[in-house]
Short mmCIF file of C-alpha atoms and ligand atoms in Angstrom, two decimals:
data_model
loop_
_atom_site.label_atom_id
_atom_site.label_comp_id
_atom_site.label_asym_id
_atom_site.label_seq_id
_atom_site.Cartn_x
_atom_site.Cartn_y
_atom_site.Cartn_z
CA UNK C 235 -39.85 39.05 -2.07
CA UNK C 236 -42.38 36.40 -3.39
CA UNK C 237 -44.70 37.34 -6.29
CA UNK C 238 -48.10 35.88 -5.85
CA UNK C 239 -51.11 36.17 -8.54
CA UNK C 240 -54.07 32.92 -6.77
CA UNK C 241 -55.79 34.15 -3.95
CA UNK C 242 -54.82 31.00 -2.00
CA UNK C 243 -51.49 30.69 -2.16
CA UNK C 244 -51.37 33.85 -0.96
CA UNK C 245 -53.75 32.59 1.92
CA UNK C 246 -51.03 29.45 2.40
CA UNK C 247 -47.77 31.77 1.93
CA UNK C 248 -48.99 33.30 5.08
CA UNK C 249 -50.39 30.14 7.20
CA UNK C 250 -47.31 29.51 8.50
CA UNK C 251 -46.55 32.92 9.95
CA UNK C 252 -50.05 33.00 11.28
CA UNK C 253 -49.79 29.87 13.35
CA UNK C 254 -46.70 31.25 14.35
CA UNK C 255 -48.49 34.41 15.79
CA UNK C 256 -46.32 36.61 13.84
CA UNK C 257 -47.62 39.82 13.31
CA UNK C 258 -48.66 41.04 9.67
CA UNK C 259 -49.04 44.49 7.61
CA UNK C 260 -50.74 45.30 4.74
CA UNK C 261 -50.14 47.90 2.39
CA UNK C 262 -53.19 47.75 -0.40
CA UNK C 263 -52.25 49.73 -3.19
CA UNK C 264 -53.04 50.37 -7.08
CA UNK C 265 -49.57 50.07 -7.80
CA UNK C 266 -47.80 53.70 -9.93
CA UNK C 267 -45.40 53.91 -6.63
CA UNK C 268 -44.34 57.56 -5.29
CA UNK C 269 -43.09 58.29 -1.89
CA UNK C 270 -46.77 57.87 -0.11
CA UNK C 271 -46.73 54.60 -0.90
CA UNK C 272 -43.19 54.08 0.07
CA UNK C 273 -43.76 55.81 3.40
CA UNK C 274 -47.18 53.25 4.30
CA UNK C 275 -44.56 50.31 3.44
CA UNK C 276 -41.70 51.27 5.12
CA UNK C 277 -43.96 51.99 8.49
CA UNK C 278 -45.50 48.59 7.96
CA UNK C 279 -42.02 47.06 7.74
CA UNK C 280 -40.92 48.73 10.98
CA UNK C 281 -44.23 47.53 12.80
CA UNK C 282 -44.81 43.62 11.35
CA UNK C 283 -42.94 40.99 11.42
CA UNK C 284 -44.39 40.01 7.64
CA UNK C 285 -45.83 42.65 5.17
CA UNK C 286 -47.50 42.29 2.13
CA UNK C 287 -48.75 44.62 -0.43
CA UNK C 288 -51.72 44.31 -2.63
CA UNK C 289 -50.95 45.58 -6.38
CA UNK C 290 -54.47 45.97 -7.88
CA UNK C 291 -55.81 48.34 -9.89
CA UNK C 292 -59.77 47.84 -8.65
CA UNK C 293 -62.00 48.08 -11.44
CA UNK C 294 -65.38 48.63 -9.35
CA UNK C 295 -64.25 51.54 -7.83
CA UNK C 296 -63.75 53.53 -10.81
CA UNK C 297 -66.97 55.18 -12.73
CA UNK C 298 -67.55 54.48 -16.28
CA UNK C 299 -66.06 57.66 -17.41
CA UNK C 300 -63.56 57.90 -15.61
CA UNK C 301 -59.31 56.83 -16.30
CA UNK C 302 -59.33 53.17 -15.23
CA UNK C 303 -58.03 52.39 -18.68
CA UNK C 304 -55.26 54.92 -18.48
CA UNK C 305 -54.27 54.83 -14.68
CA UNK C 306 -50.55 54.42 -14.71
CA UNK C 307 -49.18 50.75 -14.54
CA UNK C 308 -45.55 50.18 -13.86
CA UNK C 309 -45.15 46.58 -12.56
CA UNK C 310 -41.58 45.89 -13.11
CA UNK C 311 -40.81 49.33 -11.43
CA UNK C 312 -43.01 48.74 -8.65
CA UNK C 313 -41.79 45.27 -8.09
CA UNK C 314 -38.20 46.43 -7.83
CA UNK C 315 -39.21 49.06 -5.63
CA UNK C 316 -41.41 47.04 -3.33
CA UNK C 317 -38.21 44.67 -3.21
CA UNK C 318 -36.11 47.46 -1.86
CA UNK C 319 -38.16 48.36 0.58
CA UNK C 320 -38.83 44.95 1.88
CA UNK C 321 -41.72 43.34 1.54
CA UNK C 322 -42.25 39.63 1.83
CA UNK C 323 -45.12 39.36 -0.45
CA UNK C 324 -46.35 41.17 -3.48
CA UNK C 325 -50.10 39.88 -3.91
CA UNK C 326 -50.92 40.74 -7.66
CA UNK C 327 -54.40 39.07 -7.86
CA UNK C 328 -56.32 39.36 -11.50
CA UNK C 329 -59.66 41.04 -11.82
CA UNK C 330 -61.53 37.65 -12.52
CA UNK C 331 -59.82 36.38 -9.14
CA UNK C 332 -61.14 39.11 -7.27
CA UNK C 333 -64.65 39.12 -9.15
CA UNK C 334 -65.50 36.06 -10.62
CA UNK C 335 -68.13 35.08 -12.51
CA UNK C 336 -71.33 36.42 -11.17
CA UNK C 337 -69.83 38.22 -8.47
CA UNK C 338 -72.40 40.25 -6.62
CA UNK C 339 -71.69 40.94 -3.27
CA UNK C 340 -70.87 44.37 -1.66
CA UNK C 341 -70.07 46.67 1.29
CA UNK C 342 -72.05 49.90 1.56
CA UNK C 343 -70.81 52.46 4.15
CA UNK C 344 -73.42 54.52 4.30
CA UNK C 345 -73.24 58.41 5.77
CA UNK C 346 -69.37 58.24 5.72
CA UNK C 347 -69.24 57.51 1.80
CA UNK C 348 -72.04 60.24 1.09
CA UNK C 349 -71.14 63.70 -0.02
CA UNK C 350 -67.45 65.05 -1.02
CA UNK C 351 -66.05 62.13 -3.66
CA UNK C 352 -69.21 60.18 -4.14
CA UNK C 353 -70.73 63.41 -5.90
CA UNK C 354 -68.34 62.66 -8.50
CA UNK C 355 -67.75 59.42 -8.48
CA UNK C 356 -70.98 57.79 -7.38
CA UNK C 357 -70.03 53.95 -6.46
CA UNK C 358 -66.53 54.68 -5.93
CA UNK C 359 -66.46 53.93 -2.36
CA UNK C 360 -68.39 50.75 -2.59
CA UNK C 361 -66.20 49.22 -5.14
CA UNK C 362 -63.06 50.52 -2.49
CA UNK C 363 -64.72 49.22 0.97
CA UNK C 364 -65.67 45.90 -0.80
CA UNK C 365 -61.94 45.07 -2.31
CA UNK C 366 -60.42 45.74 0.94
CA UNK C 367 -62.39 43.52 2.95
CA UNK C 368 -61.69 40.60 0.26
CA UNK C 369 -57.91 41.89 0.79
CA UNK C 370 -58.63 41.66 4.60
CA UNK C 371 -60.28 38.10 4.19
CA UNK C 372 -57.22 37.15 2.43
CA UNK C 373 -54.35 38.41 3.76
CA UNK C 374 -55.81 38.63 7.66
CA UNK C 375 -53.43 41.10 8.54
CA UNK C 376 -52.90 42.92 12.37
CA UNK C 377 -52.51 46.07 10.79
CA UNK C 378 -53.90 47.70 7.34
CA UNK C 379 -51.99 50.96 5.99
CA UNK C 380 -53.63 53.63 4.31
CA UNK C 381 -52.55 57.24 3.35
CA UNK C 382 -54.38 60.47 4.75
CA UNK C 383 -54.22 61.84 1.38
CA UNK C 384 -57.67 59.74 0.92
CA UNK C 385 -59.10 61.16 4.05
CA UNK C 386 -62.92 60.32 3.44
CA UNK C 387 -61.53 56.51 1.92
CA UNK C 388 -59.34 56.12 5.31
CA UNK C 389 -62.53 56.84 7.22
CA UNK C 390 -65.06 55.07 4.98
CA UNK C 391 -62.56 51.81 5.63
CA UNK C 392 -61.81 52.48 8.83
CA UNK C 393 -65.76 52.56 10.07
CA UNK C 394 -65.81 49.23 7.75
CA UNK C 395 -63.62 47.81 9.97
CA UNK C 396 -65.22 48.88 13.16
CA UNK C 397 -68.84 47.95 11.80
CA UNK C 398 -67.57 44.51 10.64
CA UNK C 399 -65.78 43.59 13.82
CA UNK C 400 -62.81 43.27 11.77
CA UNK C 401 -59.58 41.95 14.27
CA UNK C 402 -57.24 44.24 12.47
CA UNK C 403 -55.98 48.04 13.63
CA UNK C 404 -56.50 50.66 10.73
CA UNK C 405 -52.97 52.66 10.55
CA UNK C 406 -53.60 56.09 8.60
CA UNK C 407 -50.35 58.00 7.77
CA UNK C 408 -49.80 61.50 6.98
CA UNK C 409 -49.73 62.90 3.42
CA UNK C 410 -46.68 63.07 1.55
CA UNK C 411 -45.60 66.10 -0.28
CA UNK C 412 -43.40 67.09 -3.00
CA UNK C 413 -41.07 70.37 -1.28
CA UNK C 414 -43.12 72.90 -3.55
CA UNK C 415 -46.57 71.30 -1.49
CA UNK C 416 -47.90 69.33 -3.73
CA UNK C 417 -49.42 66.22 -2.23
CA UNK C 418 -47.98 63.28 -4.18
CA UNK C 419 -50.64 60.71 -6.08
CA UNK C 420 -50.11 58.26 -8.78
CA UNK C 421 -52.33 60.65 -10.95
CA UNK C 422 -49.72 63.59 -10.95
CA UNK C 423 -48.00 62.15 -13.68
CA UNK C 424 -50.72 63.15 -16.09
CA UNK C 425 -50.02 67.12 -15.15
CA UNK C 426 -48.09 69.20 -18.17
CA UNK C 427 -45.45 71.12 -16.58
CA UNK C 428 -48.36 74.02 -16.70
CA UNK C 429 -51.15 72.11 -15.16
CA UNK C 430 -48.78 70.85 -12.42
CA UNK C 431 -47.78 74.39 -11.94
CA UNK C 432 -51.36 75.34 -11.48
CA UNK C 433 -51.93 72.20 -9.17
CA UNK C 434 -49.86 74.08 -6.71
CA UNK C 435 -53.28 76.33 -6.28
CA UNK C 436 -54.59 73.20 -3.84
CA UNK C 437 -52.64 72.82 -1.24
CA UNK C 438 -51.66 76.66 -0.76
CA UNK C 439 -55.79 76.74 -0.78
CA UNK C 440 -55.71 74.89 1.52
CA UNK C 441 -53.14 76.32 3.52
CA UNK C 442 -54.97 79.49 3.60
CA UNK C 443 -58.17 77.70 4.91
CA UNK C 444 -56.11 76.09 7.75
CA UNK C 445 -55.11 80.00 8.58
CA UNK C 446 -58.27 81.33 8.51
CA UNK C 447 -59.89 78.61 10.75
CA UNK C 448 -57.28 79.06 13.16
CA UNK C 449 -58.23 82.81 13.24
CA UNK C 450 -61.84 81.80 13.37
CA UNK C 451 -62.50 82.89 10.07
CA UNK C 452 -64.52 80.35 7.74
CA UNK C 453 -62.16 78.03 6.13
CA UNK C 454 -64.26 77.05 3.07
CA UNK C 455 -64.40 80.67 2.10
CA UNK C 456 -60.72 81.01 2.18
CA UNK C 457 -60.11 77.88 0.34
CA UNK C 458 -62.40 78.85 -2.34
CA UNK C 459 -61.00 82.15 -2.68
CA UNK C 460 -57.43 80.73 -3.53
CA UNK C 461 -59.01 78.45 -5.55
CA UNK C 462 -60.71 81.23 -7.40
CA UNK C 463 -60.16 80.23 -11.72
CA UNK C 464 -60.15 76.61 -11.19
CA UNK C 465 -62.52 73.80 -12.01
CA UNK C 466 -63.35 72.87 -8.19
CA UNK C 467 -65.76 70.17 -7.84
CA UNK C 468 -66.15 70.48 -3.77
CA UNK C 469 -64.38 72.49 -1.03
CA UNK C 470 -66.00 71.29 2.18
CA UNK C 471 -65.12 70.67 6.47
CA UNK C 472 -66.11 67.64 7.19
CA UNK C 473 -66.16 65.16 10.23
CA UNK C 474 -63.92 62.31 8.59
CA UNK C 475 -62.04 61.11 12.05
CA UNK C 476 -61.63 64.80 13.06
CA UNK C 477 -62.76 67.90 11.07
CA UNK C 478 -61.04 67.84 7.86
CA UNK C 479 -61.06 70.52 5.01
CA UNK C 480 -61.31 68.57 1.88
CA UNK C 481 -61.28 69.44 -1.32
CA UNK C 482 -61.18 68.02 -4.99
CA UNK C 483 -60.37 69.74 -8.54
CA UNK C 484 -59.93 69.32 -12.14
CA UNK C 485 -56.93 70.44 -13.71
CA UNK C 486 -57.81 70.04 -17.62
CA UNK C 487 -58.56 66.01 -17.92
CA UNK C 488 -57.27 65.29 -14.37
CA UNK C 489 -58.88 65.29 -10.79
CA UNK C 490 -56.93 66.21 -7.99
CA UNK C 491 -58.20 65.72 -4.12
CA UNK C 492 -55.74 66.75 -1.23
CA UNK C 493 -56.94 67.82 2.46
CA UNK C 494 -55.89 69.66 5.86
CA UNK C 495 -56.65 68.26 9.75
CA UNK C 496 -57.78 70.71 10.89
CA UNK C 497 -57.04 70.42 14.83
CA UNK C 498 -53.98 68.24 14.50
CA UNK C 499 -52.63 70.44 11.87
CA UNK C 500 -53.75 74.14 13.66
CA UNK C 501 -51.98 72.51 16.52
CA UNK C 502 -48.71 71.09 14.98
CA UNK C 503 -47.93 74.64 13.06
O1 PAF M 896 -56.08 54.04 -2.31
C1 PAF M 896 -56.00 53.13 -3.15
O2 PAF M 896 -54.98 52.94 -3.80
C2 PAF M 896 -57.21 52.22 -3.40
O3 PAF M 896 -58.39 52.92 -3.26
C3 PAF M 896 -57.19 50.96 -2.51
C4 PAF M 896 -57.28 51.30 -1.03
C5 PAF M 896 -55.93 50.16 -2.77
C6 PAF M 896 -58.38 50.08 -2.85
O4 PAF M 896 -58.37 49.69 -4.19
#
């Protein structure tokens, strides 16, 4: 696996394969690898004949208050793990590479990035839709990999990417969960033992919500009844590629989001 850091060597790395019309993956990421991330790079190694994977912790999608300083950084683990799962490339580009001086250019999605995550975290999806189109100027991959965990993000990118005319094919992969249910995210590892234990309230919220809507009951009212005593910031159905019951909370200092399909998972269970 080769380490780059300049956005065009990673652009040259790649010419080669490109002229050779072999097919690429990208896996952008913030780095702090769990099993999600491990399960986007291991499908983009089974489907491309290259893969890379962006490792960049994107300050302009983070809001002034919120853990940018803190998010958990762990590049030697990361690298070795990215190794062992086999990636060609490991693009690790610097903040003043990806916004130099007097950058001022960027993507708006408009209805999509409304509502659910931008009520919190107003900006957020701006700063996200305009680093991964400079990751898909860069990299020009076939395929892009992104994890349903970030439903409204997956959709936000993936209307990007139709809007834009972008020649790449958006691949969004289940959520990964821990066996107790627990959807995983780099962000967990803030949890005490307590909080983590509490966490647990999400997804079996969610769970509940799936139930009800497949009885034809009202899913948000079941989710917010199991999620009764905790700080939730939204609990909402909405259209993000297919209805989706989303919902985010805080668990003392930290803010969890995890979500349900509703047809393809009422269908699948
Ligand atoms: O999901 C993430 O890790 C980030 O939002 C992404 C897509 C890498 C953009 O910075």
């Amino acid at each position: 696996m080769k380490t780059i850091r300049a956005i065009a060597e990673m652009r040259e790395s790649l010419a080669d394969a490109r002229r050779a019309g072999r097919s690429i993956g990208l896996v952008p990421t913030m780095g702090a690898f769990h099993d999600g991330h491990l399960s986007l790079i291991r499908a983009a190694r089974a489907e491309n004949e290259v893969v890379v994977v962006s490792l960049f912790v994107n300050p302009t999608q983070f809001g002034p208050d919120e853990d940018l300083a803190r998010y958990p950084r762990d590049e030697a683990r990361d690298s070795r793990l990215a190794e062992e799962a086999g990636v060609d490339y490991l693009f690790r580009p610097s903040p003043d590479a990806m916004y130099p001086d007097r950058f001022q250019t960027w993507v708006e999605v408009e209805q999509l990035a409304a509502g659910l995550e931008s009520e919190a975290r107003p900006g957020h999806f701006r700063g996200v839709a305009t680093v991964c189109l400079k990751l898909f100027n860069i990299v020009q991959p076939h395929r892009a990999y992104f994890g349903q965990k970030d439903a409204q993000q997956a959709s936000v990118v993936r209307r990007m990417v139709r809007d834009l005319d972008l020649p790449l094919e958006m691949r969004v992969l289940p959520i990964i969960r821990d066996a107790d249910g627990l959807a995983l995210s780099s962000r967990n590892v803030y949890l005490t033992a307590q909080q983590r234990h509490d966490a647990l309230t999400l997804p079996r919220a969610l769970r509940a919500g799936l139930e009800a809507w497949r009885r034809g009951a009202d899913p948000i009212a079941a989710a917010c009844r199991g999620l009764e005593g905790l700080d939730v910031d939204y609990v909402s159905v909405a259209d993000l590629d297919g209805p989706t019951l989303a919902a985010a909370v805080r668990i003392g200092q930290t803010r969890l989001i995890d979500n349900v399909r509703l047809e393809e998972e009422a269908s699948a269970s």
